[in-house]
XYZ file of N, CA and C in Angstrom:
867
model
N 351.865 -45.509 -72.720
C 350.538 -46.114 -72.641
C 350.654 -47.531 -72.091
N 349.759 -47.876 -71.198
C 349.782 -49.202 -70.597
C 349.456 -50.266 -71.634
N 350.166 -51.384 -71.545
C 349.901 -52.508 -72.442
C 349.216 -53.653 -71.706
N 348.703 -53.386 -70.524
C 348.014 -54.418 -69.764
C 346.585 -54.579 -70.266
N 346.100 -55.803 -70.197
C 344.731 -56.104 -70.622
C 344.057 -56.831 -69.471
N 342.965 -56.281 -68.967
C 342.350 -56.768 -67.731
C 341.029 -57.471 -68.016
N 340.877 -58.653 -67.430
C 339.611 -59.381 -67.443
C 339.084 -59.435 -66.016
N 337.784 -59.276 -65.868
C 337.140 -59.349 -64.556
C 336.265 -60.596 -64.504
N 336.509 -61.442 -63.516
C 335.765 -62.687 -63.343
C 335.029 -62.676 -62.014
N 333.934 -63.400 -61.962
C 333.255 -63.671 -60.692
C 333.398 -65.162 -60.429
N 334.124 -65.512 -59.370
C 334.483 -66.916 -59.137
C 333.734 -67.558 -57.982
N 332.661 -66.931 -57.525
C 331.768 -67.558 -56.537
C 330.546 -66.678 -56.355
N 329.433 -67.310 -56.007
C 328.210 -66.599 -55.639
C 327.937 -66.867 -54.166
N 327.973 -65.816 -53.343
C 327.661 -65.928 -51.915
C 326.165 -65.666 -51.764
N 325.389 -66.710 -51.568
C 323.935 -66.608 -51.715
C 323.209 -66.081 -50.488
N 323.877 -66.014 -49.344
C 323.183 -65.604 -48.115
C 323.093 -64.099 -47.950
N 323.851 -63.341 -48.742
C 323.856 -61.888 -48.608
C 323.658 -61.241 -49.971
N 322.884 -60.164 -49.981
C 322.597 -59.471 -51.224
C 322.819 -57.971 -51.079
N 323.159 -57.352 -52.192
C 323.234 -55.905 -52.321
C 322.475 -55.529 -53.583
N 321.531 -54.620 -53.453
C 320.693 -54.227 -54.592
C 320.030 -55.442 -55.239
N 319.649 -56.409 -54.409
C 318.952 -57.584 -54.900
C 319.827 -58.630 -55.550
N 321.136 -58.421 -55.562
C 322.067 -59.351 -56.197
C 322.951 -60.001 -55.143
N 323.206 -61.304 -55.294
C 324.075 -61.989 -54.339
C 325.504 -61.471 -54.481
N 326.266 -61.597 -53.393
C 327.643 -61.123 -53.410
C 328.496 -61.952 -54.367
N 329.461 -61.287 -54.964
C 330.392 -61.922 -55.888
C 331.714 -62.213 -55.184
N 332.578 -62.946 -55.850
C 333.980 -63.092 -55.460
C 334.806 -62.696 -56.681
N 335.202 -61.444 -56.695
C 335.816 -60.827 -57.860
C 337.279 -61.253 -57.991
N 337.657 -61.652 -59.186
C 339.033 -62.018 -59.514
C 339.442 -61.240 -60.757
N 340.620 -60.668 -60.723
C 341.167 -60.001 -61.902
C 342.199 -60.912 -62.560
N 342.157 -60.971 -63.876
C 343.179 -61.658 -64.663
C 343.771 -60.619 -65.604
N 345.066 -60.391 -65.464
C 345.731 -59.311 -66.191
C 346.731 -59.910 -67.169
N 346.533 -59.637 -68.448
C 347.503 -60.039 -69.461
C 348.617 -59.003 -69.497
N 349.850 -59.449 -69.334
C 350.994 -58.542 -69.326
C 351.948 -58.906 -70.461
N 352.779 -57.963 -70.906
C 353.686 -58.260 -72.016
C 354.855 -59.156 -71.644
N 355.267 -59.175 -70.372
C 356.482 -59.920 -70.018
C 356.359 -60.771 -68.760
N 355.228 -60.689 -68.051
C 355.065 -61.445 -66.804
C 353.957 -62.479 -66.893
N 353.551 -62.814 -68.099
C 352.479 -63.777 -68.275
C 351.155 -63.242 -67.779
N 350.305 -64.137 -67.312
C 349.033 -63.740 -66.719
C 349.234 -63.498 -65.231
N 348.669 -62.405 -64.748
C 348.716 -62.055 -63.329
C 347.291 -62.062 -62.805
N 347.056 -62.822 -61.748
C 345.738 -62.837 -61.120
C 345.763 -61.991 -59.853
N 344.648 -61.354 -59.558
C 344.441 -60.718 -58.256
C 343.351 -61.513 -57.558
N 343.744 -62.250 -56.510
C 342.899 -63.214 -55.812
C 342.538 -64.370 -56.756
N 341.955 -65.429 -56.182
C 341.591 -66.584 -57.008
C 340.146 -67.019 -56.828
N 339.441 -66.479 -55.825
C 338.096 -66.962 -55.559
C 338.122 -68.430 -55.164
N 337.008 -69.112 -55.339
C 336.956 -70.543 -55.065
C 337.464 -71.320 -56.274
N 338.113 -72.455 -56.008
C 338.715 -73.232 -57.077
C 338.051 -74.577 -57.279
N 338.644 -75.379 -58.143
C 338.041 -76.666 -58.484
C 337.955 -77.592 -57.275
N 338.957 -77.574 -56.412
C 338.921 -78.428 -55.217
C 337.804 -78.012 -54.274
N 337.536 -76.709 -54.191
C 336.445 -76.221 -53.337
C 335.101 -76.711 -53.847
N 334.879 -76.581 -55.145
C 333.592 -76.983 -55.709
C 333.414 -78.497 -55.692
N 334.522 -79.241 -55.644
C 334.434 -80.700 -55.589
C 334.106 -81.210 -54.191
N 334.506 -80.455 -53.157
C 334.295 -80.902 -51.771
C 334.113 -79.674 -50.890
N 332.986 -79.017 -51.045
C 332.798 -77.696 -50.465
C 332.794 -77.716 -48.942
N 332.250 -78.745 -48.337
C 332.185 -78.795 -46.873
C 333.561 -78.953 -46.252
N 334.349 -79.868 -46.788
C 335.675 -80.119 -46.240
C 336.613 -78.948 -46.475
N 336.578 -78.387 -47.667
C 337.514 -77.316 -48.011
C 337.183 -76.008 -47.302
N 335.910 -75.664 -47.236
C 335.515 -74.356 -46.721
C 335.083 -74.400 -45.267
N 334.806 -75.580 -44.764
C 334.254 -75.691 -43.419
C 332.735 -75.639 -43.475
N 332.094 -76.370 -42.559
C 330.640 -76.496 -42.607
C 329.947 -75.151 -42.472
N 330.413 -74.294 -41.574
C 329.728 -73.018 -41.321
C 329.718 -72.133 -42.555
N 330.879 -71.986 -43.209
C 330.945 -71.150 -44.408
C 330.130 -71.768 -45.534
N 330.266 -73.077 -45.704
C 329.628 -73.750 -46.835
C 328.118 -73.826 -46.713
N 327.605 -73.949 -45.486
C 326.183 -74.261 -45.329
C 325.412 -73.298 -44.431
N 326.105 -72.330 -43.805
C 325.412 -71.443 -42.882
C 325.472 -69.986 -43.308
N 326.643 -69.374 -43.254
C 326.667 -67.919 -43.439
C 327.123 -67.449 -44.818
N 327.519 -68.342 -45.707
C 327.859 -67.948 -47.078
C 327.064 -68.742 -48.110
N 327.001 -70.047 -47.952
C 326.280 -70.938 -48.860
C 326.601 -70.655 -50.332
N 327.870 -70.736 -50.711
C 328.193 -70.480 -52.114
C 327.556 -71.516 -53.033
N 327.117 -71.052 -54.186
C 326.572 -71.946 -55.204
C 327.651 -72.928 -55.650
N 327.299 -74.201 -55.712
C 328.266 -75.208 -56.166
C 328.213 -75.265 -57.691
N 329.148 -74.579 -58.319
C 329.188 -74.480 -59.774
C 330.649 -74.491 -60.214
N 331.184 -75.658 -60.579
C 332.601 -75.755 -60.941
C 333.009 -74.843 -62.092
N 332.062 -74.438 -62.927
C 332.413 -73.563 -64.048
C 332.830 -72.178 -63.579
N 332.539 -71.843 -62.314
C 332.945 -70.548 -61.779
C 334.418 -70.505 -61.394
N 335.065 -71.642 -61.256
C 336.484 -71.659 -60.891
C 337.289 -70.854 -61.907
N 338.233 -70.065 -61.419
C 339.004 -69.184 -62.301
C 339.699 -69.954 -63.412
N 340.204 -71.138 -63.119
C 340.925 -71.890 -64.142
C 340.008 -72.247 -65.313
N 338.739 -72.524 -65.030
C 337.784 -72.820 -66.098
C 337.453 -71.562 -66.887
N 337.323 -70.448 -66.200
C 336.997 -69.200 -66.894
C 338.170 -68.702 -67.728
N 339.386 -68.927 -67.256
C 340.562 -68.555 -68.039
C 340.595 -69.360 -69.338
N 340.302 -70.643 -69.241
C 340.216 -71.461 -70.462
C 339.130 -70.938 -71.395
N 337.991 -70.550 -70.821
C 336.880 -70.051 -71.631
C 337.233 -68.754 -72.351
N 338.179 -68.006 -71.795
C 338.649 -66.781 -72.445
C 339.619 -67.076 -73.588
N 339.977 -68.344 -73.759
C 340.944 -68.705 -74.783
C 342.378 -68.546 -74.326
N 342.582 -68.410 -73.015
C 343.916 -68.255 -72.451
C 344.379 -69.580 -71.855
N 345.681 -69.718 -71.695
C 346.263 -70.937 -71.140
C 346.496 -70.749 -69.643
N 345.853 -71.536 -68.780
C 346.070 -71.385 -67.336
C 347.532 -71.508 -66.923
N 348.328 -72.247 -67.700
C 349.738 -72.381 -67.352
C 350.510 -71.084 -67.565
N 349.889 -70.110 -68.205
C 350.511 -68.795 -68.344
C 350.325 -67.936 -67.099
N 349.545 -68.416 -66.124
C 349.407 -67.680 -64.856
C 350.708 -67.848 -64.084
N 351.514 -66.801 -64.065
C 352.821 -66.864 -63.404
C 352.818 -66.194 -62.045
N 351.856 -65.305 -61.816
C 351.819 -64.559 -60.556
C 350.380 -64.445 -60.067
N 350.203 -64.576 -58.760
C 348.916 -64.337 -58.117
C 349.144 -63.343 -56.985
N 348.447 -62.221 -57.036
C 348.548 -61.197 -55.997
C 347.336 -61.339 -55.094
N 347.573 -61.600 -53.831
C 346.478 -61.813 -52.884
C 346.207 -60.546 -52.070
N 344.953 -60.075 -52.132
C 344.580 -58.970 -51.252
C 344.698 -59.402 -49.802
N 344.376 -60.653 -49.533
C 344.551 -61.282 -48.224
C 344.325 -62.780 -48.419
N 344.357 -63.539 -47.337
C 344.352 -64.995 -47.471
C 343.100 -65.650 -46.911
N 341.993 -64.923 -46.841
C 340.727 -65.536 -46.446
C 340.351 -66.643 -47.428
N 339.629 -67.634 -46.919
C 339.318 -68.826 -47.704
C 338.632 -68.531 -49.030
N 337.769 -67.526 -49.084
C 337.041 -67.245 -50.319
C 337.881 -66.477 -51.332
N 339.100 -66.132 -50.957
C 340.007 -65.432 -51.867
C 341.156 -66.316 -52.339
N 341.377 -67.456 -51.675
C 342.544 -68.282 -51.991
C 342.197 -69.704 -52.418
N 340.914 -70.043 -52.491
C 340.545 -71.418 -52.804
C 341.119 -71.921 -54.114
N 341.298 -71.013 -55.074
C 341.816 -71.416 -56.374
C 343.326 -71.498 -56.464
N 344.044 -71.191 -55.382
C 345.511 -71.249 -55.439
C 346.010 -72.607 -55.916
N 345.375 -73.666 -55.440
C 345.855 -75.009 -55.770
C 345.661 -75.366 -57.239
N 344.876 -74.584 -57.972
C 344.739 -74.799 -59.414
C 345.937 -74.255 -60.183
N 346.777 -73.451 -59.506
C 347.931 -72.818 -60.156
C 349.175 -73.021 -59.280
N 349.564 -74.270 -59.018
C 350.639 -74.521 -58.044
C 351.998 -73.993 -58.476
N 352.163 -73.697 -59.758
C 353.434 -73.204 -60.289
C 353.595 -71.688 -60.115
N 352.537 -70.989 -59.760
C 352.565 -69.525 -59.728
C 353.247 -68.998 -58.469
N 353.893 -67.850 -58.593
C 354.367 -67.120 -57.427
C 353.173 -66.417 -56.794
N 353.093 -66.454 -55.470
C 351.960 -65.871 -54.757
C 352.464 -64.702 -53.918
N 351.992 -63.506 -54.249
C 352.443 -62.279 -53.607
C 351.446 -61.881 -52.523
N 351.954 -61.623 -51.311
C 351.079 -61.315 -50.183
C 351.853 -60.483 -49.170
N 351.134 -59.668 -48.398
C 351.778 -58.889 -47.345
C 352.327 -59.833 -46.282
N 353.507 -59.520 -45.760
C 354.150 -60.387 -44.769
C 353.295 -60.569 -43.522
N 352.620 -59.506 -43.085
C 351.763 -59.607 -41.903
C 350.626 -60.589 -42.136
N 350.068 -60.575 -43.338
C 348.980 -61.494 -43.675
C 349.483 -62.932 -43.714
N 350.624 -63.121 -44.310
C 351.199 -64.461 -44.387
C 351.468 -65.017 -42.987
N 352.021 -64.193 -42.124
C 352.302 -64.628 -40.752
C 351.023 -65.009 -40.020
N 349.985 -64.187 -40.172
C 348.713 -64.470 -39.497
C 348.096 -65.767 -40.008
N 348.184 -65.990 -41.317
C 347.586 -67.193 -41.900
C 348.332 -68.450 -41.484
N 349.640 -68.352 -41.349
C 350.415 -69.517 -40.938
C 350.222 -69.811 -39.448
N 350.076 -68.760 -38.640
C 349.933 -68.942 -37.189
C 348.525 -69.369 -36.796
N 347.501 -68.805 -37.451
C 346.087 -69.136 -37.187
C 345.762 -69.062 -35.690
N 346.095 -67.942 -35.073
C 345.853 -67.782 -33.642
C 344.432 -67.288 -33.392
N 343.667 -68.031 -32.616
C 342.313 -67.632 -32.267
C 341.266 -68.278 -33.149
N 340.031 -68.266 -32.654
C 338.920 -68.900 -33.368
C 338.678 -68.244 -34.718
N 338.716 -66.916 -34.749
C 338.451 -66.208 -36.003
C 339.486 -66.572 -37.066
N 340.746 -66.593 -36.678
C 341.809 -66.921 -37.632
C 341.699 -68.364 -38.105
N 341.350 -69.267 -37.210
C 341.234 -70.672 -37.610
C 340.069 -70.887 -38.572
N 339.054 -70.030 -38.492
C 337.939 -70.139 -39.417
C 338.245 -69.583 -40.788
N 338.962 -68.466 -40.833
C 339.161 -67.788 -42.116
C 340.353 -68.340 -42.894
N 341.371 -68.821 -42.203
C 342.575 -69.320 -42.861
C 342.545 -70.847 -42.878
N 342.518 -71.438 -44.073
C 342.356 -72.883 -44.249
C 343.648 -73.463 -44.837
N 344.488 -74.106 -44.019
C 345.792 -74.586 -44.493
C 345.718 -75.507 -45.704
N 344.616 -76.234 -45.868
C 344.498 -77.105 -47.029
C 344.576 -76.360 -48.344
N 344.288 -75.073 -48.319
C 344.286 -74.294 -49.552
C 345.693 -73.943 -50.022
N 346.683 -74.091 -49.135
C 348.065 -73.886 -49.571
C 348.932 -75.096 -49.218
N 348.296 -76.260 -49.084
C 349.036 -77.487 -48.774
C 349.979 -77.893 -49.903
N 349.757 -77.371 -51.106
C 350.630 -77.684 -52.236
C 351.973 -76.972 -52.152
N 352.139 -76.058 -51.180
C 353.416 -75.378 -50.996
C 353.677 -74.275 -51.994
N 352.885 -73.197 -51.971
C 353.080 -72.107 -52.927
C 354.459 -71.458 -52.803
N 354.872 -70.852 -53.878
C 356.087 -70.034 -53.885
C 355.700 -68.646 -53.379
N 355.727 -68.485 -52.053
C 355.286 -67.229 -51.449
C 356.297 -66.116 -51.701
N 355.801 -64.950 -52.033
C 356.588 -63.723 -52.113
C 355.955 -62.740 -51.132
N 356.652 -62.437 -50.034
C 356.062 -61.604 -48.989
C 356.693 -60.216 -48.975
N 355.923 -59.254 -48.449
C 356.321 -57.849 -48.501
C 356.026 -57.165 -47.180
N 357.001 -56.416 -46.690
C 356.806 -55.599 -45.497
C 356.069 -54.314 -45.873
N 355.648 -53.561 -44.857
C 354.966 -52.287 -45.090
C 356.005 -51.217 -45.379
N 356.352 -51.078 -46.628
C 357.299 -50.054 -47.055
C 357.033 -49.740 -48.513
N 357.368 -48.529 -48.904
C 357.115 -48.113 -50.272
C 357.036 -46.607 -50.363
N 356.291 -46.118 -51.332
C 356.191 -44.691 -51.619
C 354.736 -44.243 -51.574
N 354.497 -42.927 -51.450
C 353.116 -42.422 -51.493
C 352.495 -42.618 -52.877
N 351.196 -42.838 -52.872
C 350.411 -42.935 -54.112
C 349.029 -42.380 -53.816
N 348.672 -41.255 -54.426
C 347.367 -40.638 -54.200
C 347.076 -40.442 -52.711
N 348.104 -40.215 -51.897
C 347.888 -40.012 -50.473
C 347.965 -41.268 -49.631
N 348.019 -42.443 -50.252
C 348.208 -43.688 -49.507
C 349.707 -43.933 -49.330
N 350.067 -44.444 -48.147
C 351.474 -44.653 -47.848
C 351.896 -46.094 -48.132
N 353.221 -46.264 -48.243
C 353.843 -47.588 -48.351
C 353.304 -48.388 -49.533
N 353.059 -47.708 -50.635
C 352.597 -48.364 -51.860
C 353.822 -48.786 -52.666
N 353.777 -49.985 -53.201
C 354.970 -50.506 -53.860
C 354.618 -51.400 -55.041
N 355.580 -51.511 -55.950
C 355.493 -52.512 -57.005
C 355.894 -53.864 -56.423
N 355.643 -54.919 -57.178
C 355.886 -56.277 -56.705
C 356.935 -56.964 -57.567
N 357.698 -57.833 -56.966
C 358.813 -58.482 -57.645
C 358.356 -59.246 -58.884
N 358.970 -58.923 -60.004
C 358.693 -59.638 -61.239
C 357.449 -59.197 -61.970
N 356.765 -58.162 -61.454
C 355.527 -57.693 -62.073
C 355.737 -56.322 -62.708
N 354.908 -55.964 -63.696
C 355.018 -54.642 -64.301
C 354.808 -53.538 -63.271
N 355.439 -52.401 -63.500
C 355.327 -51.282 -62.556
C 353.919 -50.695 -62.523
N 353.072 -51.084 -63.469
C 351.681 -50.607 -63.459
C 350.820 -51.308 -62.414
N 351.338 -52.344 -61.769
C 350.587 -53.085 -60.752
C 351.194 -52.782 -59.391
N 350.376 -52.249 -58.478
C 350.873 -51.771 -57.189
C 350.105 -52.383 -56.028
N 350.805 -52.574 -54.919
C 350.257 -53.091 -53.668
C 349.963 -51.907 -52.761
N 348.716 -51.808 -52.274
C 348.276 -50.662 -51.469
C 347.780 -51.169 -50.113
N 348.538 -51.022 -49.032
C 348.092 -51.519 -47.726
C 346.778 -50.877 -47.281
N 345.795 -51.721 -46.940
C 344.487 -51.279 -46.439
C 344.064 -52.215 -45.303
N 344.807 -52.232 -44.197
C 344.501 -53.176 -43.116
C 343.209 -52.840 -42.384
N 342.722 -53.818 -41.676
C 341.497 -53.674 -40.895
C 340.668 -54.935 -40.994
N 340.228 -55.257 -42.189
C 339.520 -56.532 -42.389
C 340.400 -57.669 -41.876
N 341.637 -57.693 -42.333
C 342.714 -58.458 -41.706
C 343.886 -57.498 -41.561
N 344.864 -57.859 -40.741
C 345.948 -56.916 -40.478
C 346.927 -56.799 -41.642
N 346.940 -57.766 -42.539
C 347.802 -57.680 -43.712
C 347.038 -57.467 -45.003
N 345.808 -56.985 -44.892
C 344.960 -56.782 -46.067
C 345.504 -55.644 -46.932
N 345.498 -55.839 -48.247
C 345.975 -54.825 -49.190
C 345.015 -54.694 -50.361
N 344.970 -53.504 -50.926
C 344.337 -53.304 -52.212
C 345.373 -53.477 -53.313
N 344.900 -53.567 -54.547
C 345.790 -53.699 -55.696
C 345.372 -52.673 -56.742
N 346.303 -51.784 -57.081
C 346.047 -50.757 -58.089
C 346.670 -51.177 -59.414
N 345.965 -50.887 -60.505
C 346.446 -51.237 -61.838
C 346.282 -50.022 -62.738
N 347.362 -49.613 -63.369
C 347.341 -48.476 -64.285
C 347.094 -49.001 -65.694
N 345.929 -48.681 -66.253
C 345.571 -49.131 -67.593
C 345.587 -47.949 -68.549
N 345.423 -48.228 -69.838
C 345.424 -47.133 -70.802
C 344.171 -46.282 -70.696
N 343.209 -46.697 -69.876
C 342.003 -45.904 -69.669
C 341.909 -45.371 -68.242
N 342.984 -45.503 -67.480
C 343.000 -44.953 -66.134
C 343.348 -45.980 -65.083
N 343.445 -45.504 -63.859
C 343.763 -46.376 -62.734
C 342.532 -47.158 -62.280
N 342.758 -48.414 -61.932
C 341.793 -49.236 -61.215
C 342.338 -49.466 -59.815
N 341.472 -49.488 -58.818
C 341.874 -49.881 -57.473
C 340.917 -50.945 -56.967
N 341.418 -52.165 -56.909
C 340.676 -53.267 -56.309
C 340.903 -53.169 -54.805
N 339.874 -52.766 -54.070
C 340.001 -52.543 -52.631
C 339.803 -53.808 -51.815
N 339.674 -54.952 -52.479
C 339.531 -56.208 -51.757
C 338.327 -56.192 -50.839
N 338.548 -56.533 -49.573
C 337.471 -56.546 -48.579
C 337.538 -55.340 -47.649
N 338.174 -54.255 -48.096
C 338.197 -53.036 -47.287
C 336.780 -52.522 -47.050
N 335.887 -52.818 -47.981
C 334.450 -52.573 -47.799
C 333.706 -53.623 -48.600
N 332.417 -53.786 -48.322
C 331.571 -54.721 -49.067
C 330.496 -53.976 -49.856
N 329.787 -53.096 -49.179
C 328.698 -52.310 -49.761
C 329.288 -51.000 -50.270
N 329.130 -50.719 -51.561
C 329.772 -49.534 -52.130
C 329.320 -48.248 -51.462
N 328.166 -48.237 -50.815
C 327.713 -47.037 -50.120
C 328.579 -46.714 -48.905
N 329.392 -47.657 -48.481
C 330.300 -47.400 -47.364
C 331.348 -46.353 -47.715
N 331.715 -46.260 -48.990
C 332.794 -45.342 -49.377
C 332.461 -44.479 -50.589
N 331.416 -44.798 -51.328
C 331.120 -44.080 -52.565
C 330.085 -42.977 -52.384
N 329.811 -42.597 -51.154
C 328.918 -41.476 -50.879
C 329.395 -40.805 -49.594
N 328.976 -39.545 -49.346
C 329.521 -38.802 -48.197
C 329.271 -39.450 -46.846
N 328.085 -40.033 -46.648
C 327.765 -40.669 -45.377
C 327.745 -42.184 -45.543
N 328.439 -42.860 -44.652
C 328.556 -44.308 -44.742
C 327.221 -44.996 -44.500
N 326.852 -45.926 -45.393
C 325.698 -46.798 -45.220
C 326.109 -48.218 -45.586
N 325.408 -49.184 -45.003
C 325.708 -50.576 -45.319
C 324.472 -51.419 -45.076
N 324.194 -52.341 -45.978
C 323.079 -53.266 -45.795
C 323.260 -54.028 -44.486
N 322.155 -54.291 -43.790
C 322.222 -54.831 -42.435
C 322.980 -56.158 -42.365
N 322.574 -57.134 -43.175
C 323.204 -58.458 -43.102
C 324.678 -58.393 -43.472
N 324.992 -57.597 -44.481
C 326.385 -57.446 -44.900
C 327.195 -56.776 -43.797
N 326.604 -55.764 -43.169
C 327.287 -55.089 -42.075
C 327.541 -56.006 -40.895
N 326.556 -56.836 -40.566
C 326.729 -57.789 -39.474
C 327.859 -58.769 -39.789
N 327.891 -59.243 -41.018
C 328.948 -60.173 -41.410
C 330.318 -59.513 -41.294
N 330.426 -58.269 -41.752
C 331.704 -57.574 -41.659
C 332.164 -57.431 -40.212
N 331.230 -57.119 -39.330
C 331.600 -56.974 -37.921
C 332.140 -58.279 -37.350
N 331.558 -59.386 -37.772
C 331.989 -60.690 -37.265
C 333.396 -61.038 -37.748
N 333.706 -60.725 -39.000
C 334.973 -61.184 -39.578
C 336.094 -60.151 -39.513
N 335.792 -58.919 -39.114
C 336.810 -57.876 -39.073
C 337.812 -58.119 -37.950
N 339.076 -57.922 -38.251
C 340.132 -58.065 -37.248
C 340.270 -56.811 -36.399
N 340.233 -55.631 -37.019
C 340.383 -54.363 -36.305
C 339.348 -53.384 -36.856
N 338.239 -53.217 -36.131
C 337.134 -52.394 -36.606
C 337.546 -50.941 -36.796
N 338.270 -50.377 -35.829
C 338.671 -48.970 -35.923
C 339.559 -48.740 -37.139
N 340.471 -49.659 -37.395
C 341.366 -49.521 -38.537
C 340.606 -49.695 -39.848
N 339.644 -50.599 -39.874
C 338.815 -50.761 -41.076
C 338.052 -49.483 -41.371
N 337.429 -48.885 -40.358
C 336.702 -47.633 -40.560
C 337.648 -46.507 -40.983
N 338.845 -46.486 -40.402
C 339.828 -45.465 -40.781
C 340.157 -45.563 -42.267
N 340.394 -46.767 -42.734
C 340.726 -46.923 -44.151
C 339.521 -46.713 -45.050
N 338.318 -46.990 -44.559
C 337.132 -46.620 -45.323
C 337.026 -45.102 -45.443
N 337.347 -44.385 -44.373
C 337.349 -42.919 -44.436
C 338.349 -42.431 -45.477
N 339.511 -43.044 -45.506
C 340.527 -42.659 -46.485
C 340.053 -42.949 -47.904
N 339.438 -44.106 -48.101
C 338.916 -44.442 -49.424
C 337.816 -43.485 -49.848
N 336.950 -43.128 -48.908
C 335.854 -42.213 -49.218
C 336.402 -40.860 -49.679
N 337.390 -40.343 -48.962
C 338.002 -39.070 -49.339
C 338.739 -39.195 -50.673
N 339.401 -40.303 -50.868
C 340.129 -40.553 -52.106
C 339.189 -40.588 -53.305
N 338.078 -41.300 -53.168
C 337.101 -41.409 -54.253
C 336.506 -40.046 -54.590
N 336.217 -39.257 -53.551
C 335.659 -37.923 -53.779
C 336.655 -37.017 -54.495
N 337.938 -37.176 -54.177
C 338.970 -36.309 -54.752
C 339.466 -36.798 -56.107
N 339.310 -38.082 -56.374
C 339.859 -38.664 -57.606
C 338.808 -39.520 -58.310
N 337.776 -38.883 -58.851
C 336.729 -39.654 -59.541
C 337.240 -40.362 -60.785
N 338.424 -39.977 -61.258
C 338.978 -40.636 -62.443
C 339.516 -42.032 -62.138
N 339.670 -42.361 -60.850
C 340.152 -43.686 -60.461
C 338.948 -44.580 -60.187
N 338.940 -45.742 -60.782
C 337.824 -46.675 -60.631
C 338.086 -47.579 -59.431
N 337.344 -47.362 -58.354
C 337.519 -48.119 -57.114
C 336.368 -49.108 -56.963
N 336.700 -50.359 -56.709
C 335.674 -51.380 -56.505
C 336.175 -52.369 -55.467
N 335.258 -53.162 -54.935
C 335.590 -54.130 -53.894
C 335.367 -55.551 -54.390
N 335.923 -56.498 -53.648
C 335.926 -57.890 -54.101
C 334.545 -58.518 -54.159
N 333.629 -58.068 -53.297
C 332.337 -58.751 -53.219
C 331.185 -57.934 -53.793
N 331.472 -56.782 -54.386
C 330.413 -56.004 -55.026
C 329.819 -56.805 -56.188
N 328.489 -56.947 -56.243
C 327.887 -57.621 -57.400
C 328.200 -56.910 -58.713
N 328.323 -55.586 -58.687
C 328.699 -54.820 -59.862
C 329.792 -53.853 -59.484
N 330.998 -54.016 -60.034
C 332.113 -53.141 -59.692
C 331.879 -51.756 -60.280
N 332.307 -50.722 -59.555
C 332.086 -49.339 -59.973
C 332.634 -49.097 -61.375
N 331.794 -48.527 -62.217
C 332.128 -48.137 -63.591
C 332.334 -49.329 -64.519
N 332.226 -50.546 -64.001
C 332.450 -51.709 -64.849
C 331.164 -52.402 -65.231
N 330.052 -52.053 -64.581
C 328.824 -52.803 -64.757
C 328.931 -54.106 -63.999
N 327.920 -54.968 -64.092
C 327.974 -56.247 -63.378
C 329.214 -57.044 -63.759
N 329.834 -57.662 -62.781
C 330.995 -58.497 -63.041
C 330.511 -59.793 -63.661
N 330.735 -59.947 -64.954
C 330.258 -61.145 -65.632
C 331.237 -62.292 -65.417
N 330.784 -63.493 -65.719
C 331.612 -64.669 -65.467
C 332.904 -64.627 -66.275
N 332.835 -64.278 -67.549
C 334.038 -64.064 -68.344
C 333.801 -62.826 -69.176
N 334.578 -61.776 -68.918
C 334.351 -60.532 -69.634
C 335.654 -59.873 -70.021
N 335.736 -59.465 -71.257
C 336.838 -58.636 -71.715
C 336.461 -57.224 -71.318
N 337.015 -56.744 -70.220
C 336.514 -55.542 -69.567
C 336.578 -54.300 -70.427
N 335.572 -53.464 -70.270
C 335.582 -52.143 -70.881
C 336.348 -51.160 -70.023
N 336.756 -51.610 -68.823
C 337.513 -50.791 -67.895
C 336.778 -49.508 -67.555
N 337.316 -48.368 -67.892
C 336.772 -47.115 -67.383
C 336.366 -46.211 -68.536
N 335.247 -46.447 -69.127
C 334.805 -45.663 -70.267
C 334.640 -44.201 -69.874
N 335.240 -43.337 -70.672
C 335.057 -41.916 -70.467
C 335.889 -41.323 -69.353
N 336.794 -42.101 -68.709
C 337.607 -41.535 -67.651
C 338.958 -41.138 -68.200
N 339.700 -40.403 -67.414
C 340.998 -39.923 -67.839
C 342.090 -40.604 -67.055
N 343.239 -40.680 -67.638
C 344.380 -41.317 -67.015
C 345.232 -40.233 -66.376
N 345.473 -40.357 -65.078
C 346.268 -39.345 -64.409
C 346.909 -39.939 -63.184
N 347.677 -39.114 -62.514
C 348.302 -39.420 -61.232
C 349.622 -40.140 -61.426
N 350.463 -39.973 -60.452
C 351.809 -40.495 -60.552
C 351.909 -41.895 -60.001
N 352.901 -42.623 -60.482
C 353.224 -43.941 -59.978
C 354.315 -43.763 -58.945
N 354.272 -44.480 -57.820
C 355.303 -44.287 -56.811
C 356.666 -44.716 -57.316
N 357.686 -44.089 -56.767
C 359.043 -44.473 -57.126
C 359.369 -45.827 -56.528
N 360.116 -46.642 -57.262
C 360.542 -47.927 -56.735
C 361.773 -48.387 -57.495
């Protein structure tokens, strides 16, 4: 039985886009582990972002196409404290990718190891092209994180290839390559005592893209995705894979980083001791590693 304990946080409100009448979230997972301390999946926006939103995020993101609410209490480090946990226990941060709205809080945890796909790390360091220069903000890792990078290699998991465990983390936490949004984008799977969770990151935004037979997406959200996507064909390919996976494995709880309400979890509250997957079953194999 898994001994992991998962908290779901919302670490930013993206006010320019809505799904089902709710503004987009920036979902962060905080996982209590028996031997690896606290493990975060993404960080959302951090204290430095909320203190100087224009400089940290860039004028366009801060004031034009995202307009995040300036609320320092949303920073993950503040929410971790509110949960009664010690932020210094955050020993590992697993990044689905390195877009600014997913890494702003890195500087709040400078002691943590940061796990990321090697392709994503290379793209973020190189920042080639206008799109890359907009999404990757070097100030967010100016503190010099302890990067842990991973090539595309591993074992099959539920039909996904090159899935692997991460150095120093429990085997219940897996890296699942889902490129397209960025070329090094990955999902993160977590095996809990109530079943598997799959945080699909930005592989999709609108749950109707993958949680029903025919793909649908809200207009503004779809336009935004088209603008920020690195490889549209690859993104659609992985959405097709997710759609088939969800249809075949309803016991796995799949959700995305910006869904206002993650599948089977209800709305992502600011600090919540998650109910995880009520009424679901635990199944499926863990890849060999």
